[in-house]
Coordinates of C-alpha atoms and ligand atoms in Angstrom, one line a residue:
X180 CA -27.0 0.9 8.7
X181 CA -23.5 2.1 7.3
X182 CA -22.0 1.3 4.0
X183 CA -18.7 0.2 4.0
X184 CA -16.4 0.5 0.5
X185 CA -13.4 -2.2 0.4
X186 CA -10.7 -2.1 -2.5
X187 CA -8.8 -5.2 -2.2
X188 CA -5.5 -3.7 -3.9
X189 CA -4.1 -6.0 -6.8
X190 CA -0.6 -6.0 -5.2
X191 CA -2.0 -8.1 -2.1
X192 CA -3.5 -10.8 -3.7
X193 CA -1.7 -11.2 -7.3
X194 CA 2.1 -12.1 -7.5
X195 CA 2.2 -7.8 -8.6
X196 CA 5.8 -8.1 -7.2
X197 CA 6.6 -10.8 -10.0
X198 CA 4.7 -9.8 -12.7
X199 CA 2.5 -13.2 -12.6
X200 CA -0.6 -13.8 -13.7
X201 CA -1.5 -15.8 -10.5
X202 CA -3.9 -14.8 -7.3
X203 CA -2.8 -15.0 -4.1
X204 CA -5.5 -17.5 -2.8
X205 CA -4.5 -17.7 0.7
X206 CA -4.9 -13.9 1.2
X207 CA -8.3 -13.7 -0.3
X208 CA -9.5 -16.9 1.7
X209 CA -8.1 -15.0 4.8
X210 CA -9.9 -11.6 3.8
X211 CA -13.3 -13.5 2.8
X212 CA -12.9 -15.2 6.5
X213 CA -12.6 -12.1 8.1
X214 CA -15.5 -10.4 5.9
X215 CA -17.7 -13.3 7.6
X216 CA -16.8 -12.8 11.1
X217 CA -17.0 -9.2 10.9
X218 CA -20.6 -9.6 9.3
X219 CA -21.9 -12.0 11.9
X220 CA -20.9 -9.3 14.5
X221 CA -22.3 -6.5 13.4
X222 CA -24.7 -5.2 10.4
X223 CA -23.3 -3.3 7.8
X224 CA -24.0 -3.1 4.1
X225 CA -20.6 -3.8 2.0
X226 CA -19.1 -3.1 -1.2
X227 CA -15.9 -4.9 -2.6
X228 CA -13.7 -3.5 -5.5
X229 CA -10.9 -5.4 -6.2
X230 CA -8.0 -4.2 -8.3
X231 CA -6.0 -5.8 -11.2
X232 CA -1.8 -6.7 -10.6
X233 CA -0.6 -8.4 -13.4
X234 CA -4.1 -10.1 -14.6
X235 CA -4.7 -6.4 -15.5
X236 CA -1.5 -4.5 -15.6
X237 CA 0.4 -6.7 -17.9
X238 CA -2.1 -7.3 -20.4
X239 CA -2.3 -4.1 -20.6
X240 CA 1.3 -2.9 -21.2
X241 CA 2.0 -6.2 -23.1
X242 CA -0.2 -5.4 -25.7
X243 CA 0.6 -1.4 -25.6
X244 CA -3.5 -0.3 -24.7
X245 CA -3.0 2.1 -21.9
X246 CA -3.8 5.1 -24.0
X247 CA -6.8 3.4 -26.4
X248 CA -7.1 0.8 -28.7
X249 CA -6.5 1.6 -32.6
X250 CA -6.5 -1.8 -34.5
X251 CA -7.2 -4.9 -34.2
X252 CA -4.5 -6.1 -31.9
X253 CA -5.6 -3.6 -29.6
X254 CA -8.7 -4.6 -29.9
X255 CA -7.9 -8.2 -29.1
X256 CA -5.9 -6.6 -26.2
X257 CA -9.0 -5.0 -25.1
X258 CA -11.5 -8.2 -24.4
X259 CA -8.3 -10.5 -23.5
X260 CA -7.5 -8.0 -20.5
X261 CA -11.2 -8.3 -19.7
X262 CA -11.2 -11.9 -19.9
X263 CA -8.2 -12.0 -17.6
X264 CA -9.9 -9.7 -15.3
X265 CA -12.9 -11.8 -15.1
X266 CA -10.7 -14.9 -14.5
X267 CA -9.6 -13.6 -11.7
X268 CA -12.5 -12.2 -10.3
X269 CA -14.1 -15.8 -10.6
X270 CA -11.5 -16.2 -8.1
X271 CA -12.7 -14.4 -5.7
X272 CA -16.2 -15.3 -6.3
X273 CA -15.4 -18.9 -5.7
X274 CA -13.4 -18.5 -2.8
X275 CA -16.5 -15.9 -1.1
X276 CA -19.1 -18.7 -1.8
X277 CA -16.7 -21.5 -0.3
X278 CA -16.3 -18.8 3.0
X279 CA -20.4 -18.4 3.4
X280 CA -20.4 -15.1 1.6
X281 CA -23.0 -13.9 -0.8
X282 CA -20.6 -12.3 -3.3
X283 CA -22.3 -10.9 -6.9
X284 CA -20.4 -9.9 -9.4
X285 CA -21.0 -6.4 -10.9
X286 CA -19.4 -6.1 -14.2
X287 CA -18.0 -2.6 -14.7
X288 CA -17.1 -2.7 -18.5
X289 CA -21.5 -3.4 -18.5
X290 CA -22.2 -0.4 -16.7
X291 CA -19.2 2.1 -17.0
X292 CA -18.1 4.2 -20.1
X293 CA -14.9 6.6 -20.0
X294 CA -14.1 9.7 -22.3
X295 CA -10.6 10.0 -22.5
X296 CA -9.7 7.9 -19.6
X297 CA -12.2 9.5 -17.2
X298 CA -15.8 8.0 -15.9
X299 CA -18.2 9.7 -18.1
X300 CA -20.9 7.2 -17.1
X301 CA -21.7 4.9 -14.6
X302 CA -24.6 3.3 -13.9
X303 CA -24.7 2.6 -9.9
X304 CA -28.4 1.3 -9.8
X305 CA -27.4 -2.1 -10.0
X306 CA -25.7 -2.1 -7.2
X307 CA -27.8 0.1 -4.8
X308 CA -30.9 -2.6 -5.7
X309 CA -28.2 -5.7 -4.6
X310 CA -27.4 -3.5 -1.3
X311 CA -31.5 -3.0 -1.0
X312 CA -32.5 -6.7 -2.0
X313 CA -29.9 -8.0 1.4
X314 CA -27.7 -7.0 3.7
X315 CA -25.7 -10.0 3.3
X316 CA -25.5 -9.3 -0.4
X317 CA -21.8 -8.1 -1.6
X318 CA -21.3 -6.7 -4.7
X319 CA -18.3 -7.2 -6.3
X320 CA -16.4 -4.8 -8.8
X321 CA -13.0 -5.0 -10.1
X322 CA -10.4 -3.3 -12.0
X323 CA -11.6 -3.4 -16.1
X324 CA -10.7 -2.4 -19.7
X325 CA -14.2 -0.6 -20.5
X326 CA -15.6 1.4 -23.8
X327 CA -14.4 4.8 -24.1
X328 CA -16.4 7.4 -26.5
X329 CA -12.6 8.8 -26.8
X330 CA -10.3 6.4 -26.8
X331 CA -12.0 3.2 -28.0
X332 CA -11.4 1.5 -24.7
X333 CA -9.4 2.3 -22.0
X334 CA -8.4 1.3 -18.7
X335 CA -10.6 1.7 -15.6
X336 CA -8.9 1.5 -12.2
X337 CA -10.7 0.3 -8.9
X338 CA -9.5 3.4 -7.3
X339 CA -11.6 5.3 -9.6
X340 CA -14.5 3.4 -9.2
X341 CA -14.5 3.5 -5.8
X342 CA -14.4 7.5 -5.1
X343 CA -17.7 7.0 -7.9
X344 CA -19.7 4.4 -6.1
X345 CA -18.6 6.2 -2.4
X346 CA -20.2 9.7 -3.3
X347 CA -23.1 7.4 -4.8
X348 CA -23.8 5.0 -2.8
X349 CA -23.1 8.0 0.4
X350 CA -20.5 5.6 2.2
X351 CA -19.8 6.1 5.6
X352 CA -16.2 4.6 5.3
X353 CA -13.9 3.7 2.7
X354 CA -10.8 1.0 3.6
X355 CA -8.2 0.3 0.7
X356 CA -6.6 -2.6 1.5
X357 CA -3.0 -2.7 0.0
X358 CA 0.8 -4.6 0.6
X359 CA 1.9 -2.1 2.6
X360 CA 1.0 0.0 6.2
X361 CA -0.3 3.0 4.3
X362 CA 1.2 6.3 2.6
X363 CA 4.7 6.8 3.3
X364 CA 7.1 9.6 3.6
X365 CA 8.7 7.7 0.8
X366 CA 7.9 4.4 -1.0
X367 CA 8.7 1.9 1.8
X368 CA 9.6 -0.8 -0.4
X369 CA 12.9 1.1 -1.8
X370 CA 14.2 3.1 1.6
X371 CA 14.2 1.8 5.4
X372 CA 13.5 5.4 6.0
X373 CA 10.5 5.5 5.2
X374 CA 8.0 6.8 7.6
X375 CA 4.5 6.1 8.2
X376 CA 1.9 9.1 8.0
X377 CA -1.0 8.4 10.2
X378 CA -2.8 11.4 9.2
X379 CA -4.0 13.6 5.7
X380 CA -5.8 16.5 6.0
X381 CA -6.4 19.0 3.9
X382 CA -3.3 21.0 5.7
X383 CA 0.0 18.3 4.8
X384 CA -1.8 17.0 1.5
X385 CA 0.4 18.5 -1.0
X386 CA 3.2 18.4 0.9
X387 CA 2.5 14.3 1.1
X388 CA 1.8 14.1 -2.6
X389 CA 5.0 15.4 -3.5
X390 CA 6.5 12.0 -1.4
X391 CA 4.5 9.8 -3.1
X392 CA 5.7 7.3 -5.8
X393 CA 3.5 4.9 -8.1
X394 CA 4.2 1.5 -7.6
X395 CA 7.5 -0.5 -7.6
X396 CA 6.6 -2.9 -9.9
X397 CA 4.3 -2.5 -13.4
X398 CA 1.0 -0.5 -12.7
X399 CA -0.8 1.2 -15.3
X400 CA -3.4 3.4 -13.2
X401 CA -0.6 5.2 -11.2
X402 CA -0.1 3.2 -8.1
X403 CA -0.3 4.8 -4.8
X404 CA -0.1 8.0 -6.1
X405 CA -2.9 7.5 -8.6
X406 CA -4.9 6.5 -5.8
X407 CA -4.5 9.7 -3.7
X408 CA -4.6 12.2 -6.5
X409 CA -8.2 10.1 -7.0
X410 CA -9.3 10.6 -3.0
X411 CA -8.3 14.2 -3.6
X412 CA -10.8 14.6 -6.8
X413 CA -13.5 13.0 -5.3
X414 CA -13.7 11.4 -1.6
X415 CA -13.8 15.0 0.5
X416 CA -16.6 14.3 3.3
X417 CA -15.9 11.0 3.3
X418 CA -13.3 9.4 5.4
X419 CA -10.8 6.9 3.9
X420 CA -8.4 4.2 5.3
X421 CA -5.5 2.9 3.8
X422 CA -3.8 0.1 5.2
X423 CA -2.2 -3.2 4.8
X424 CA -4.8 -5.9 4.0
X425 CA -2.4 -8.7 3.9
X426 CA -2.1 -8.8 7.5
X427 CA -4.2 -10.9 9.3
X428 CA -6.9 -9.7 11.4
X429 CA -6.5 -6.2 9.9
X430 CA -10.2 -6.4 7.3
X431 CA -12.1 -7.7 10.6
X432 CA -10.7 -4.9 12.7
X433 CA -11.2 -2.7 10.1
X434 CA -14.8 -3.6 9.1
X435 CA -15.4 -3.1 12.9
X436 CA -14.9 0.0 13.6
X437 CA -11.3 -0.3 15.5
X438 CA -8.0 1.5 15.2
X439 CA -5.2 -0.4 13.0
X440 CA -1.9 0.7 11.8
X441 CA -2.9 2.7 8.7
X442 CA -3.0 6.4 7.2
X443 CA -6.2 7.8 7.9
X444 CA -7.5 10.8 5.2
X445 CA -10.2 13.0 5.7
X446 CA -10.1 16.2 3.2
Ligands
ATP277 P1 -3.6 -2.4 -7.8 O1 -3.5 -1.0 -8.4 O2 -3.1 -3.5 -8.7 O3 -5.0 -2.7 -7.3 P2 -2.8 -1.7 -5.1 O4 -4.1 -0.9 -5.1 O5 -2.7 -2.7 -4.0 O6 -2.7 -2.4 -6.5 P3 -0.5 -0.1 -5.9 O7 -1.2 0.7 -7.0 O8 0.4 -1.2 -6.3 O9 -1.6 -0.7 -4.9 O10 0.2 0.9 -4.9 C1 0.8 0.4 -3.7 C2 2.3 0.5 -3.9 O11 2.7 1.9 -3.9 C3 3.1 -0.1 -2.7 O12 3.3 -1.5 -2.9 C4 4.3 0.8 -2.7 O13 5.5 0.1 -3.2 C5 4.0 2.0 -3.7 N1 4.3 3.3 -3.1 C6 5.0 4.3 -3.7 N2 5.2 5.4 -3.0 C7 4.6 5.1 -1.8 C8 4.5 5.8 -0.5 N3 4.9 7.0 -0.4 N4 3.8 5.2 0.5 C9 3.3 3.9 0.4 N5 3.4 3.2 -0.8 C10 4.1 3.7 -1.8
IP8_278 O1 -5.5 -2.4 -10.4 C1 -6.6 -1.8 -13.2 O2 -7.2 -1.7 -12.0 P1 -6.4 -1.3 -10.7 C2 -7.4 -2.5 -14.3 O3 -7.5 -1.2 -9.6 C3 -6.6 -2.9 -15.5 O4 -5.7 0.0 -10.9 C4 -7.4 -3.6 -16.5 C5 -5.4 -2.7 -15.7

């Protein structure tokens, strides 16, 4: 049976654009709809990370953590930007159980440590006995501020934990949903040039990293760009889809197998 990895990016379902704490609910109830109707179709294992916006991003900057926590300030900065994290994954997990869906939420700060910003642990049992235990089972991760032998704490981004749990878990597919079709000849949200690239391969990867931005709006883990550099590091052999999750219909055709408008990588 194949194992699916979905990031729900933070700028789909947070007000990212506005720097609010506040989840867009309608777009979750939409994905968790189509997460259903996709699992009463066919049988596949899933995986969902979801990623931070401003519940994660703001904290952070607010209180000055991105590069480790020092006093206590930074420390309070540390478990409030977990707190918020878990707020809004409670979210999610209410809004899955409303839709039918058998969500369970995987801590990462409980299982991941970072030196110097960078996984140094992770334990992935957990979640390969929740896959095992049911198919209908979905684990969900998230975006997290998380203990750092380095740094004292530091930031973990979904799109790192996701290349981690892919090469673990041996997904057959990874889809990152975000706000936008995919990876752009520039950041579509400043130029109406901007042109979609359907393809990455090993051949046009630089040349398409050089094009890519972060995010438009306040993003701690790099935005787009973070998130190829992190495909680059550690998803070759596995293919990866990134495309906009805000549009309806997109998760379902996605999680079955179908073509969508999206930039397709495979290093
Ligand atoms: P989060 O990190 O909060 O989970 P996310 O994963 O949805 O959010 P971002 O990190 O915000 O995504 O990255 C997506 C953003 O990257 C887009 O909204 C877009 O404005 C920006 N971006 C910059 N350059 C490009 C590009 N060349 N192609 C596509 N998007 C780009
Ligand atoms: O939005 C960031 O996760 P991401 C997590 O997936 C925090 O990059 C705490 C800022």
């Amino acid at each position: 049976m194949d194992t699916y990895i979905l990031k729900i990016g933070g700028s789909s379902v947070t007000e990212k654009d506005n720097n609010k704490c506040k989840a867009k609910t309608d777009v979750i109830r939409c994905i968790a709809t189509e997460i259903k109707k996709a699992k009463s179709e066919r049988s596949f294992r899933l995986v969902v990370v979801h990623g931070a916006g401003p519940f994660g991003h703001k904290l952070v900057t607010d209180y000055g953590i991105k590069d480790g926590i020092r006093d206590e300030k930074d420390a309070e900065g540390f478990v409030r930007t977990h707190n918020s994290m878990e707020d809004l994954n409670k979210i999610f997990m209410d809004i899955f159980r409303e839709e039918g869906l058998l969500g369970f939420p995987v801590q990462p700060s409980a299982c991941i440590v970072q030196k110097g910003g960078k996984i140094e642990r992770f334990d992935t049992s957990i979640v390969s006995k929740l896959l095992e235990t049911s198919k209908d089972i979905i684990p969900i991760l998230y975006g997290d501020m998380v203990i750092d032998s380095k740094l004292g704490a530091s930031v973990v981004s979904g799109d790192a934990i996701v290349p981690h749990l892919a090469k673990k878990l041996k997904a057959d597919r990874v889809l990152m949903g975000t706000d936008v079709d995919g990876i752009f000849t520039a950041d579509p949200k400043l130029g109406r040039n901007a042109r979609l690239i359907e393809n990455i391969s090993k051949s046009n990867f630089n040349e398409i990293l050089r094009s890519t931005g972060e995010a438009t709006n306040v993003d701690v883990t790099g935005g787009m760009r973070g998130k190829i550099m992190r495909i680059r590091d550690s998803l070759v052999g596995i293919p990866v889809v990134i495309f906009n999750i805000t549009k309806e219909g997109h998760v379902y055709r996605a999680l079955m197998g179908e073509k969508i408008r999206s930039t397709e990588i495979r290093l």
